[in-house]
Amino acid sequence: MAAPEDPHRRRVGLLYDERMCRHATPDGEIHPENPDRIRAIWQKLESEGIPLRCVVLSAKEAEDKYIASVHTARHIKLIKNISSKKFNSQRLRIASEFNSIYFNKGSSEASYLAAGSVMEVSEKVAKGDLDSAIAIVRPPGHHAESDEAMGFCLFNNVAIAANFLLNERPELGIRKILIVDWDVHHGNGTQNMFYNDPRVLFFSVHRFDFGMFYPASGDGSYCMIGEGPGAGYNINVPWEQGQCGDADYVAVWDHVLLPVAESYDPDIILISAGFDAAVDDPLGGCCITPYGYSLMLKKLMGFAQGKIVMALEGGYNLKSIADSVLACAKVLLEEKPLVGSIKAQPLESTWRVIQEVRHELKTFWPALSVELPQKVLVSNWRPCSVELNLSSSSESIVENDGGASVTICATNFVEIIEPLSKLNIDEDNHGKAITLDHIATDKSPVVLSEECPNAQALMPDKNVDGCTRWRSVLSKTEVWYGSYGSNMWKPGFLCYIKGGKVEGMNEPCPGSQDKSSPKGVIWKTVPHQLFFARSLTRTWGKGGVAFLHPESNKNDKAYMCMYRITLEQFNDVLLQENSLHQENGKSQGAGAPLLDLSDIGVVAENKSLPLEALKAGWYSNILYLGEEDNLPILTMTCSCSEIDQFRSGELPVSGPSNDYMNTLVRGLVEGKQITREEAIAYINDAAMREL
Ligand code: X5A
Ligand code: ZN
């Protein structure tokens, strides 16, 4: 090993300070962003002897005047005072006014230390006293807006440090800063702070899920390229789904970030280094390995003379973040060559996203204008993994299949339906070219609830705290969920429980939080009219989808496949079927149940219950169809007023697409209800019949 005085030895700064552990939830509630995160990282580094090989630094509080370069006086005042005694009784209330924020008596000091620490190491790296540095700080910073704490972030540590170098230390020669934000969430705060500023090239790669992933605002779209003199200096790589891993990130590095960095030629690189895209992270649903992080970092060391500062942002699996930071520290120390290999190919959606980003930015960065070789695009990808075990589907009347028949896709995808009407696109698009891409690239903010991607990830922030409580109550009640459309095909329905997608679906479903299989499956027929309406869904593409007339009629007969699930799961199915996206309410999905225990009584009494919270959804009306085994049979369909709109042509009525039709046929046939021919006739009849 090289001796400490070895002039060739890399001088790597390592900053950790126990005082940043004092920011914690006020009453010890469990929270993913907790003090153990930085302790776990530090312990790991110590156990590997890393601090001995680095320049260890302790934290320094940032001065208000430097924080003021990105935050308002009001925000600084709030963070400065929030921990003082006189706020003791108000802290909870104030925190609840922000999105995903808590405060305690250690919050002020920790925030000032986190910001000051990133400033401190950045200055030392800029000066050349250090080659590079890692600041193991918390609270994280990249979501913090100039006048708003959010997403576990109080001060925007990296933005403060960047402004400090540019404005306060001109003599250090830092004129251009590349910020690489590889946290799984979009760095909205940092983006906004430098949106007009070409001295900072902000690059963020994050899950976007078409606007569904936290912070779910549209700011993370690839269309957000910067403004005025900053145009072209803001780059977002918005993943369409989870499951992204080493191969996806390396592809983005090779085909977006590195060519841009090459021509931008930054004087220093600040990494908003969240590790919540790491494999096994409870919030991220992605799968970067420590080797992946080390490659991403290594590839950046060729720029800015290796002047790199890593500042911790998110990352919520203690082992994953510790292993990942360790791998990065080893890269910065440059003592051994990297060993490892990338196990998979990029997802198909990754190539699509890369091309969209390159297209959007090619006028600013000529290196992005060359077409990617066709051979990379057409063969070099893996599909979203779904394995179907068809033999297990609907064989018996009552099933309790322990063997998962659908591989779980930990994605956050829910059908996006209503944005169509928001975009004023004629849904009945008579021959007009409306591609699904139009929806995906919608610039207008789509405020959506963030589904908890992994069932285990119960986050007791203000929204999800409530979520834990109602979930545990509703998980103890069972109902029969009656399906009459694509969910009659059990593998299709299981996507709403386990997550994932089946043949014919364009996009995967996130699944329910409780992924346990239905406790029973029974078929019956109900005296309601089946019909097909609407004209386009993200999941199924063009064509109408199934609805049941909310009023019963003894001359009608619809097949129904009923699944015995918990009321909690029913709520998650309801949410996915309706893809909540109202403008108000930031976290409707998680905050409160759509259908509560008391609603069951109401719907049993009135036979139907239109849910106000879902009125923008397509399946907002809950129907009560009797009982089976003393459990209510519930289904969901459109409201009565929508029936009138379908009749008048105000809302489109259209037959099912082939894929959708096939799924229904499969459901009926594999469910042993009718023959294939009968099923086709049944569906055609429903599609033809007058409402
Ligand atoms: C820094 C970071 C995530 C906030 C998620 C809120 N924040 N649900 O990873
Ligand atoms: Zn994050």
XYZ file of C-alpha atoms and ligand atoms in Angstrom:
701
model
C 0.000 0.000 0.000
C 1.202 3.486 -0.759
C 2.518 5.431 2.202
C 0.538 8.514 3.225
C 3.273 10.818 1.973
C 3.402 9.202 -1.442
C 3.042 12.139 -3.868
C 1.151 9.938 -6.326
C -1.385 8.977 -3.770
C -4.789 10.473 -4.411
C -5.839 12.918 -1.739
C -9.424 12.033 -1.054
C -11.389 14.042 1.478
C -13.842 12.147 3.626
C -16.265 14.127 5.705
C -18.444 12.661 8.397
C -19.810 14.210 11.568
C -21.950 12.534 14.190
C -23.814 15.810 14.771
C -25.700 15.263 11.540
C -27.289 12.244 13.221
C -29.210 14.516 15.547
C -31.734 15.326 12.861
C -34.333 12.617 13.366
C -38.067 12.111 13.551
C -39.459 13.910 16.603
C -40.913 10.892 18.367
C -38.623 8.218 17.068
C -41.020 7.137 14.330
C -39.472 4.896 11.750
C -38.393 6.836 8.688
C -36.256 5.862 5.719
C -34.193 9.047 6.007
C -32.757 8.325 9.448
C -29.415 8.777 11.257
C -28.432 5.147 10.748
C -27.887 5.881 7.086
C -24.730 7.895 7.554
C -23.642 5.783 10.532
C -23.868 2.648 8.415
C -21.782 4.244 5.689
C -19.155 5.466 8.103
C -18.935 2.121 9.898
C -18.480 0.304 6.639
C -15.709 2.646 5.510
C -14.002 2.319 8.886
C -14.219 -1.457 8.820
C -12.419 -1.365 5.485
C -9.751 1.030 6.666
C -10.820 3.723 4.219
C -10.558 6.717 6.586
C -6.880 5.869 7.173
C -6.244 6.359 3.488
C -8.239 9.594 3.213
C -8.108 13.101 4.581
C -10.791 12.976 7.230
C -12.674 16.211 7.820
C -15.400 17.198 10.200
C -18.415 19.272 9.398
C -18.644 23.044 9.481
C -21.832 25.051 9.619
C -22.600 27.087 6.530
C -22.941 30.817 6.979
C -26.316 32.357 6.254
C -24.895 34.701 3.644
C -23.830 31.741 1.521
C -27.069 29.860 2.004
C -28.820 33.048 0.918
C -27.441 32.620 -2.592
C -30.030 29.915 -3.214
C -32.605 30.172 -0.414
C -34.939 32.976 0.598
C -34.439 34.805 3.877
C -37.739 33.365 5.035
C -36.616 29.790 4.412
C -33.274 30.333 6.130
C -35.051 31.821 9.115
C -37.350 28.836 9.326
C -34.546 26.286 9.234
C -32.438 28.326 11.634
C -35.218 28.590 14.212
C -37.127 25.371 13.784
C -35.052 23.599 16.432
C -35.272 26.303 19.053
C -37.385 25.741 22.150
C -40.014 28.222 21.153
C -40.881 26.027 18.179
C -41.277 22.880 20.304
C -45.028 22.893 20.098
C -45.245 23.983 16.467
C -42.707 21.727 14.786
C -45.113 18.963 13.901
C -47.631 21.318 12.412
C -45.029 23.232 10.429
C -43.483 20.040 9.104
C -46.911 18.838 8.026
C -47.241 21.886 5.824
C -44.383 20.597 3.711
C -44.231 17.542 1.523
C -42.323 14.671 3.181
C -40.558 16.664 5.874
C -39.979 16.239 9.597
C -38.176 18.446 12.113
C -36.739 17.944 15.585
C -34.346 19.792 17.848
C -31.363 18.583 15.879
C -32.634 19.614 12.460
C -31.280 23.159 12.334
C -27.742 22.239 13.261
C -27.673 19.219 10.950
C -28.938 21.293 8.019
C -26.292 23.955 8.502
C -23.629 21.264 8.863
C -24.724 19.384 5.770
C -24.628 22.514 3.640
C -21.393 23.778 5.208
C -19.726 20.406 4.738
C -20.415 20.227 1.045
C -19.131 23.809 0.720
C -16.017 22.950 2.699
C -15.000 19.908 0.690
C -15.895 21.611 -2.585
C -13.619 24.509 -1.751
C -10.774 22.165 -0.880
C -11.171 20.216 -4.091
C -11.453 23.406 -6.129
C -8.256 24.691 -4.539
C -6.437 21.479 -5.228
C -5.843 20.718 -1.563
C -7.802 17.563 -2.246
C -8.155 15.633 -5.483
C -11.697 14.624 -4.703
C -13.998 14.194 -1.736
C -16.991 12.434 -0.304
C -19.301 14.319 2.042
C -21.414 11.880 4.026
C -24.114 14.341 4.950
C -27.737 14.515 5.919
C -30.350 15.850 5.667
C -30.121 15.527 1.889
C -30.591 18.574 -0.306
C -31.580 18.183 -3.931
C -35.361 18.497 -3.496
C -35.093 21.670 -1.408
C -36.428 24.642 -3.344
C -35.391 28.194 -2.736
C -38.331 28.782 -0.412
C -39.438 25.280 0.450
C -38.226 22.200 2.255
C -39.400 18.980 0.648
C -38.612 15.330 0.059
C -36.549 14.942 3.252
C -34.409 17.941 2.166
C -34.038 21.192 4.115
C -31.169 23.131 2.523
C -29.971 22.401 -0.988
C -26.418 21.478 -0.030
C -25.016 20.962 -3.514
C -26.598 24.106 -4.943
C -25.220 26.170 -2.067
C -21.735 24.779 -2.647
C -21.914 25.389 -6.400
C -22.962 28.996 -5.933
C -20.291 29.465 -3.313
C -17.552 28.416 -5.721
C -18.908 30.483 -8.589
C -19.720 33.658 -6.690
C -17.504 33.729 -3.630
C -14.279 32.065 -4.743
C -13.594 33.367 -8.273
C -9.870 33.119 -7.601
C -10.145 29.337 -7.607
C -10.977 29.439 -11.285
C -14.217 27.491 -11.131
C -16.263 28.934 -13.997
C -18.241 25.885 -15.078
C -19.698 23.280 -12.787
C -21.205 19.987 -13.834
C -23.718 18.681 -11.319
C -24.492 15.015 -11.807
C -27.574 13.986 -9.851
C -27.808 10.204 -9.811
C -30.255 9.991 -6.934
C -33.258 7.961 -8.106
C -35.455 11.041 -7.660
C -35.357 14.142 -9.804
C -33.278 16.965 -8.328
C -36.023 19.527 -8.756
C -34.542 22.062 -6.352
C -31.138 22.113 -7.981
C -32.669 22.274 -11.452
C -34.710 25.325 -10.537
C -31.815 27.118 -8.905
C -29.685 26.995 -12.046
C -32.324 26.848 -14.732
C -31.143 30.077 -16.362
C -27.492 29.654 -15.547
C -25.031 28.233 -18.093
C -22.276 28.180 -15.489
C -23.944 25.128 -14.025
C -24.768 22.182 -16.208
C -27.335 20.234 -14.245
C -27.740 16.610 -15.248
C -30.262 14.395 -13.477
C -31.141 10.795 -14.224
C -34.165 9.661 -12.298
C -37.296 7.602 -12.309
C -40.072 9.636 -13.842
C -42.645 7.012 -14.735
C -44.432 9.502 -16.959
C -44.813 11.954 -14.120
C -45.898 9.426 -11.536
C -42.726 9.121 -9.505
C -41.803 11.445 -6.680
C -41.727 14.448 -6.856
C -44.275 13.790 -9.594
C -44.353 17.255 -11.063
C -43.354 17.235 -14.687
C -40.170 19.159 -13.844
C -38.200 15.966 -14.367
C -39.233 15.598 -17.999
C -36.581 15.617 -20.715
C -38.304 18.670 -22.130
C -36.910 20.703 -19.264
C -33.677 21.803 -20.904
C -33.067 25.155 -19.232
C -34.080 28.665 -20.163
C -32.580 31.886 -21.499
C -28.798 31.721 -21.228
C -29.266 28.411 -19.413
C -30.982 26.741 -22.387
C -29.273 23.433 -23.084
C -27.621 23.400 -19.671
C -30.286 21.341 -17.944
C -30.464 17.681 -18.846
C -33.029 15.256 -17.511
C -32.973 11.561 -18.238
C -36.392 10.422 -17.067
C -36.764 6.649 -16.721
C -40.133 5.326 -17.764
C -40.066 2.632 -15.110
C -38.101 0.978 -12.329
C -35.747 -1.952 -12.862
C -33.012 0.238 -14.268
C -29.575 -0.967 -13.335
C -25.903 -0.826 -14.244
C -26.449 -1.355 -17.950
C -29.062 1.383 -18.181
C -26.961 3.918 -16.326
C -23.814 3.096 -18.259
C -25.747 3.476 -21.511
C -26.866 6.940 -20.421
C -23.338 7.809 -19.403
C -21.925 6.670 -22.722
C -24.605 8.156 -24.930
C -25.645 11.319 -23.105
C -23.625 12.445 -20.129
C -20.076 11.782 -21.275
C -20.356 13.337 -24.742
C -21.876 16.441 -23.157
C -19.307 16.575 -20.363
C -16.595 16.274 -22.966
C -17.699 19.389 -24.772
C -18.794 21.343 -21.671
C -15.413 20.715 -20.095
C -16.361 21.471 -16.484
C -13.885 22.851 -13.966
C -15.288 20.652 -11.222
C -17.971 17.973 -10.899
C -20.367 17.894 -7.984
C -22.297 14.670 -7.662
C -25.676 14.688 -5.954
C -24.935 11.174 -4.929
C -28.096 9.538 -3.725
C -27.923 5.773 -3.554
C -31.622 5.061 -3.776
C -31.265 3.688 -7.289
C -29.174 0.930 -5.705
C -30.297 -2.659 -5.789
C -32.594 -3.438 -2.833
C -33.442 0.157 -2.059
C -36.939 0.259 -0.566
C -37.984 3.398 -2.436
C -36.168 3.286 -5.723
C -37.103 0.052 -7.468
C -33.890 0.199 -9.492
C -30.871 -2.037 -9.255
C -27.481 -0.356 -9.550
C -24.760 -2.492 -7.971
C -21.716 -1.123 -6.169
C -19.779 -2.004 -9.298
C -22.232 0.053 -11.349
C -21.693 3.084 -9.134
C -17.950 2.663 -9.325
C -18.108 2.580 -13.123
C -20.310 5.662 -13.268
C -17.888 7.478 -11.027
C -14.795 6.233 -12.826
C -16.131 7.449 -16.133
C -16.491 10.953 -14.673
C -12.932 11.057 -13.390
C -11.673 11.786 -16.858
C -13.167 15.288 -16.666
C -12.331 18.383 -14.629
C -8.900 16.928 -13.907
C -10.591 14.453 -11.647
C -11.928 17.188 -9.367
C -14.993 15.417 -8.046
C -17.093 16.035 -4.975
C -19.688 13.501 -3.970
C -22.432 14.695 -1.615
C -24.825 12.144 -0.213
C -28.484 12.645 -1.093
C -30.981 9.744 -0.724
C -30.456 6.000 -0.363
C -32.427 3.981 2.135
C -31.092 0.464 2.296
C -28.296 0.601 4.832
C -26.281 -2.220 3.366
C -26.712 -1.025 -0.222
C -25.680 2.532 0.518
C -22.694 1.454 2.624
C -21.451 -0.956 -0.047
C -22.008 1.620 -2.789
C -20.185 4.440 -1.016
C -17.356 2.033 -0.244
C -17.067 1.156 -3.921
C -16.964 4.854 -4.798
C -14.350 5.616 -2.173
C -12.138 2.911 -3.646
C -12.521 4.439 -7.091
C -11.503 7.873 -5.853
C -8.506 6.380 -4.062
C -7.479 4.760 -7.351
C -5.507 2.058 -5.664
C -6.756 -0.887 -7.659
C -8.353 -1.266 -11.064
C -12.094 -1.888 -11.063
C -13.236 -5.446 -11.078
C -16.720 -6.508 -11.991
C -19.025 -6.905 -14.921
C -22.405 -5.728 -16.044
C -24.898 -8.536 -15.877
C -27.710 -7.320 -18.098
C -28.450 -5.226 -21.129
C -30.322 -1.938 -20.973
C -34.100 -2.074 -20.985
C -35.873 -1.384 -24.217
C -37.295 1.776 -22.664
C -33.774 2.945 -21.854
C -32.895 3.248 -25.536
C -36.124 5.106 -26.129
C -35.384 7.559 -23.311
C -31.802 8.051 -24.468
C -32.989 8.872 -27.959
C -35.598 11.291 -26.701
C -33.029 13.114 -24.593
C -30.474 13.209 -27.398
C -33.076 14.512 -29.797
C -34.171 17.235 -27.409
C -30.641 18.462 -26.792
C -28.823 17.876 -30.034
C -28.993 21.486 -31.156
C -27.081 22.471 -28.023
C -24.674 19.545 -27.978
C -23.644 18.499 -31.484
C -22.103 15.315 -30.134
C -25.651 14.115 -29.489
C -26.812 14.616 -33.048
C -25.239 11.552 -34.583
C -27.721 8.731 -34.931
C -27.112 5.844 -32.593
C -26.108 2.753 -34.524
C -29.091 0.641 -35.422
C -27.457 -2.452 -34.066
C -27.320 -0.909 -30.618
C -30.966 0.012 -30.760
C -32.611 -3.038 -32.161
C -30.869 -5.895 -30.484
C -29.124 -4.577 -27.448
C -31.964 -4.584 -24.972
C -33.849 -6.676 -22.495
C -37.623 -6.613 -22.274
C -39.401 -5.794 -19.034
C -39.325 -9.120 -17.276
C -42.609 -10.930 -16.989
C -42.848 -14.647 -16.715
C -46.204 -16.216 -17.001
C -47.010 -19.615 -15.736
C -50.130 -20.174 -17.732
C -50.801 -23.638 -16.434
C -51.498 -22.212 -13.014
C -54.104 -19.798 -14.233
C -57.687 -20.354 -13.258
C -57.500 -24.131 -13.245
C -59.654 -24.650 -10.239
C -62.559 -22.781 -8.795
C -60.726 -21.800 -5.677
C -57.052 -21.204 -5.926
C -54.430 -20.348 -3.457
C -51.342 -20.252 -5.528
C -48.205 -19.818 -3.549
C -46.017 -20.072 -6.627
C -45.872 -16.638 -8.135
C -47.068 -16.788 -11.701
C -46.106 -13.233 -12.511
C -42.635 -11.924 -11.937
C -42.824 -8.754 -9.968
C -41.874 -5.613 -11.787
C -41.138 -3.074 -9.107
C -42.397 -0.219 -11.188
C -44.594 2.680 -10.449
C -46.670 2.489 -13.501
C -50.337 3.182 -13.591
C -52.465 3.796 -16.632
C -52.510 7.450 -17.474
C -55.865 8.045 -18.916
C -57.272 11.416 -18.134
C -54.346 13.539 -19.360
C -55.847 12.859 -22.774
C -58.759 15.080 -21.968
C -56.479 17.612 -20.289
C -54.533 17.889 -23.500
C -57.773 18.516 -25.320
C -57.126 15.650 -27.613
C -60.274 14.369 -29.160
C -60.519 10.947 -27.625
C -62.507 9.699 -30.500
C -59.538 10.499 -32.701
C -61.109 9.644 -36.031
C -58.024 8.667 -37.925
C -55.967 11.374 -36.274
C -52.439 10.448 -35.387
C -52.360 10.407 -31.639
C -49.486 8.436 -30.325
C -48.988 7.417 -26.768
C -45.845 9.502 -26.841
C -47.994 12.586 -26.785
C -49.149 11.646 -23.372
C -45.736 10.728 -22.157
C -44.213 13.999 -23.156
C -46.933 16.146 -21.690
C -45.087 19.111 -20.283
C -47.837 20.214 -17.976
C -47.253 19.057 -14.423
C -49.031 15.848 -13.678
C -49.552 15.634 -9.965
C -49.909 12.073 -8.971
C -49.661 10.005 -5.917
C -46.462 8.136 -5.423
C -47.243 4.520 -5.001
C -45.086 2.795 -2.455
C -42.970 0.753 -4.860
C -42.120 -2.007 -2.471
C -44.591 -3.411 -0.048
C -42.145 -3.227 2.819
C -41.434 0.434 2.351
C -43.823 1.995 4.788
C -42.708 5.526 5.072
C -44.053 7.327 8.053
C -43.973 10.706 6.542
C -47.029 12.745 6.959
C -48.857 11.145 4.090
C -47.766 7.637 4.498
C -48.139 7.581 8.209
C -51.855 7.624 7.652
C -51.393 5.063 4.951
C -49.902 2.542 7.377
C -52.843 2.858 9.697
C -55.644 2.463 7.184
C -53.808 -0.309 5.458
C -53.483 -2.393 8.556
C -57.189 -1.922 9.315
C -58.408 -2.697 5.808
C -56.064 -5.640 5.428
C -58.241 -7.476 7.940
C -61.421 -7.262 5.871
C -62.019 -9.352 2.782
C -64.265 -8.664 -0.183
C -64.986 -10.280 -3.517
C -63.744 -8.087 -6.294
C -65.896 -8.824 -9.328
C -64.129 -8.401 -12.659
C -65.859 -8.399 -16.004
C -63.104 -7.129 -18.316
C -59.468 -7.993 -18.795
C -59.179 -8.869 -15.119
C -61.238 -11.995 -15.777
C -57.980 -13.423 -17.073
C -56.239 -14.213 -13.847
C -52.659 -13.502 -14.961
C -53.904 -10.126 -16.141
C -55.572 -9.386 -12.832
C -52.520 -10.507 -10.910
C -50.615 -7.579 -12.422
C -52.733 -5.341 -10.228
C -51.719 -7.368 -7.210
C -48.177 -8.509 -7.897
C -47.181 -5.816 -10.351
C -45.961 -6.401 -13.874
C -47.658 -6.890 -17.194
C -48.945 -9.602 -19.434
C -49.197 -10.063 -23.151
C -51.185 -7.311 -24.749
C -50.444 -4.750 -22.086
C -48.247 -1.886 -23.237
C -47.129 -0.925 -19.801
C -46.602 -2.682 -16.503
C -48.747 -2.128 -13.421
C -47.247 -1.248 -10.050
C -49.256 -3.872 -8.202
C -50.758 -3.622 -4.751
C -48.765 -2.968 -1.658
C -49.862 -6.305 -0.231
C -48.854 -8.682 -2.972
C -50.421 -11.815 -1.580
C -52.516 -13.822 -3.994
C -56.320 -13.787 -3.945
C -57.719 -16.230 -1.421
C -60.316 -17.519 -3.843
C -61.675 -17.258 -7.362
C -65.334 -17.819 -8.240
C -67.310 -17.117 -11.403
C -70.872 -15.953 -11.664
C -73.097 -13.978 -13.958
C -74.754 -10.703 -13.054
C -77.808 -8.945 -14.531
C -75.924 -5.949 -15.867
C -75.042 -4.868 -19.385
C -71.420 -5.202 -20.457
C -70.258 -2.568 -22.938
C -67.034 -1.121 -24.294
C -66.242 2.557 -24.153
C -63.489 5.175 -24.198
C -61.045 4.852 -27.038
C -57.480 4.714 -25.790
C -55.668 3.477 -22.717
C -52.011 3.409 -21.963
C -52.169 -0.180 -20.866
C -54.049 -1.556 -23.844
C -53.496 1.028 -26.534
C -56.284 1.966 -28.912
C -59.759 0.613 -28.450
C -62.442 0.663 -25.812
C -62.328 -1.095 -22.490
C -65.046 -2.908 -20.570
C -67.648 -1.216 -18.402
C -70.700 -2.520 -16.666
C -73.930 -0.578 -16.739
C -74.320 0.580 -13.155
C -78.030 -0.247 -13.130
C -79.164 -3.834 -13.194
C -81.557 -5.187 -15.780
C -82.880 -8.725 -15.583
C -82.550 -9.162 -19.354
C -78.830 -8.558 -19.256
C -76.155 -11.041 -18.373
C -72.468 -10.384 -17.842
C -69.832 -12.885 -16.846
C -67.939 -12.011 -13.751
C -64.799 -13.495 -12.290
C -64.591 -12.751 -8.603
C -61.396 -12.633 -6.601
C -61.359 -12.804 -2.846
C -58.927 -10.083 -1.768
C -58.539 -7.748 1.184
C -60.206 -4.381 1.238
C -56.715 -2.918 1.287
C -55.917 -4.678 -1.981
C -59.267 -3.638 -3.412
C -58.270 -0.049 -2.743
C -54.991 -0.523 -4.550
C -56.777 -2.110 -7.513
C -59.245 0.764 -7.524
C -56.380 3.231 -7.594
C -54.617 1.485 -10.437
C -57.818 1.171 -12.438
C -58.390 4.878 -12.022
C -54.797 6.123 -12.100
C -55.434 8.989 -9.779
C -54.227 12.206 -11.190
C -56.315 15.014 -9.886
C -54.601 18.347 -9.540
C -55.220 18.670 -5.833
C -53.980 16.326 -3.127
C -50.382 15.346 -3.478
C -50.663 11.885 -2.101
C -54.167 10.691 -2.415
C -53.088 7.205 -3.169
C -51.428 6.703 0.120
C -53.000 9.184 2.490
C -56.462 7.766 2.871
C -58.335 4.792 1.536
C -60.650 5.433 -1.391
C -63.149 2.950 -0.048
C -63.286 2.631 3.701
C -64.998 0.088 5.959
C -67.902 2.434 6.524
C -68.361 2.806 2.751
C -69.077 -0.906 2.477
C -72.245 -0.437 4.491
C -73.254 2.516 2.345
C -72.689 0.705 -0.922
C -74.509 -2.405 0.335
C -77.453 -0.202 1.210
C -77.559 1.863 -1.985
C -76.143 -0.765 -4.387
C -73.802 1.821 -5.832
C -71.452 4.455 -4.503
C -69.864 7.074 -6.725
C -66.561 8.058 -5.153
C -65.996 11.778 -5.227
C -62.231 11.379 -4.899
C -62.229 9.328 -8.087
C -64.558 11.401 -10.166
C -61.890 12.055 -12.768
C -61.179 8.331 -13.053
C -62.956 5.955 -15.371
C -64.012 3.447 -12.718
C -65.151 5.746 -9.970
C -68.452 4.054 -9.195
C -68.502 1.123 -6.785
C -71.280 -1.421 -7.285
C -72.497 -3.864 -4.682
C -73.605 -7.110 -6.314
C -74.650 -9.183 -3.324
C -72.737 -11.518 -1.079
C -70.792 -14.729 -1.292
C -69.587 -16.537 1.841
C -70.883 -13.575 3.846
C -68.501 -11.259 2.046
C -69.686 -8.384 -0.132
C -69.199 -8.628 -3.882
C -67.921 -5.313 -5.195
C -67.030 -4.112 -8.623
C -66.131 -0.787 -10.177
C -67.522 0.894 -13.249
C -68.433 4.291 -14.649
C -70.944 6.682 -13.120
C -74.536 6.965 -14.295
C -73.864 10.407 -15.715
C -71.120 8.948 -17.865
C -73.659 6.487 -19.267
C -75.548 9.535 -20.535
C -72.351 10.971 -21.966
C -71.573 7.702 -23.740
C -75.109 7.735 -25.139
C -74.869 11.326 -26.344
C -71.457 10.836 -27.885
C -69.896 13.319 -25.505
C -67.635 10.491 -24.408
C -66.463 7.947 -26.952
C -67.801 4.416 -27.184
C -65.621 2.004 -29.084
C -65.034 -1.680 -29.439
C -62.119 -3.474 -27.803
C -58.730 -3.802 -29.469
C -57.664 -7.263 -30.515
C -55.296 -7.599 -27.590
C -57.923 -6.522 -25.143
C -60.524 -8.798 -26.694
C -58.123 -11.725 -26.615
C -57.530 -11.164 -22.948
C -61.244 -11.309 -22.223
C -61.633 -14.423 -24.328
C -58.740 -16.038 -22.561
C -60.233 -15.195 -19.210
C -63.565 -16.752 -20.084
C -62.067 -19.813 -21.718
C -59.339 -20.522 -19.201
C -61.849 -19.835 -16.456
C -63.885 -22.683 -18.001
C -66.980 -20.574 -18.473
C -67.617 -20.843 -22.190
C -65.889 -21.960 -25.356
C -63.725 -19.674 -27.399
C -66.436 -19.228 -30.008
C -69.018 -18.413 -27.398
C -66.675 -15.954 -25.751
C -66.034 -14.147 -29.022
C -69.756 -13.989 -29.706
C -70.420 -12.715 -26.178
C -67.910 -9.898 -26.544
C -68.969 -8.954 -30.041
C -72.531 -8.845 -28.887
C -71.610 -6.582 -25.975
C -69.614 -4.346 -28.319
C -72.526 -4.035 -30.761
C -75.430 -3.635 -28.433
C -76.965 -0.229 -27.919
C -76.455 1.283 -24.488
C -33.582 12.730 -1.042
C -34.616 11.741 -1.402
C -36.948 11.200 -1.468
C -38.250 11.749 -1.027
C -39.357 10.759 -1.224
C -40.623 11.257 -0.605
N -35.869 12.094 -1.170
N -41.681 10.321 -0.705
O -34.321 10.662 -1.848
Zn -33.923 10.135 -3.706
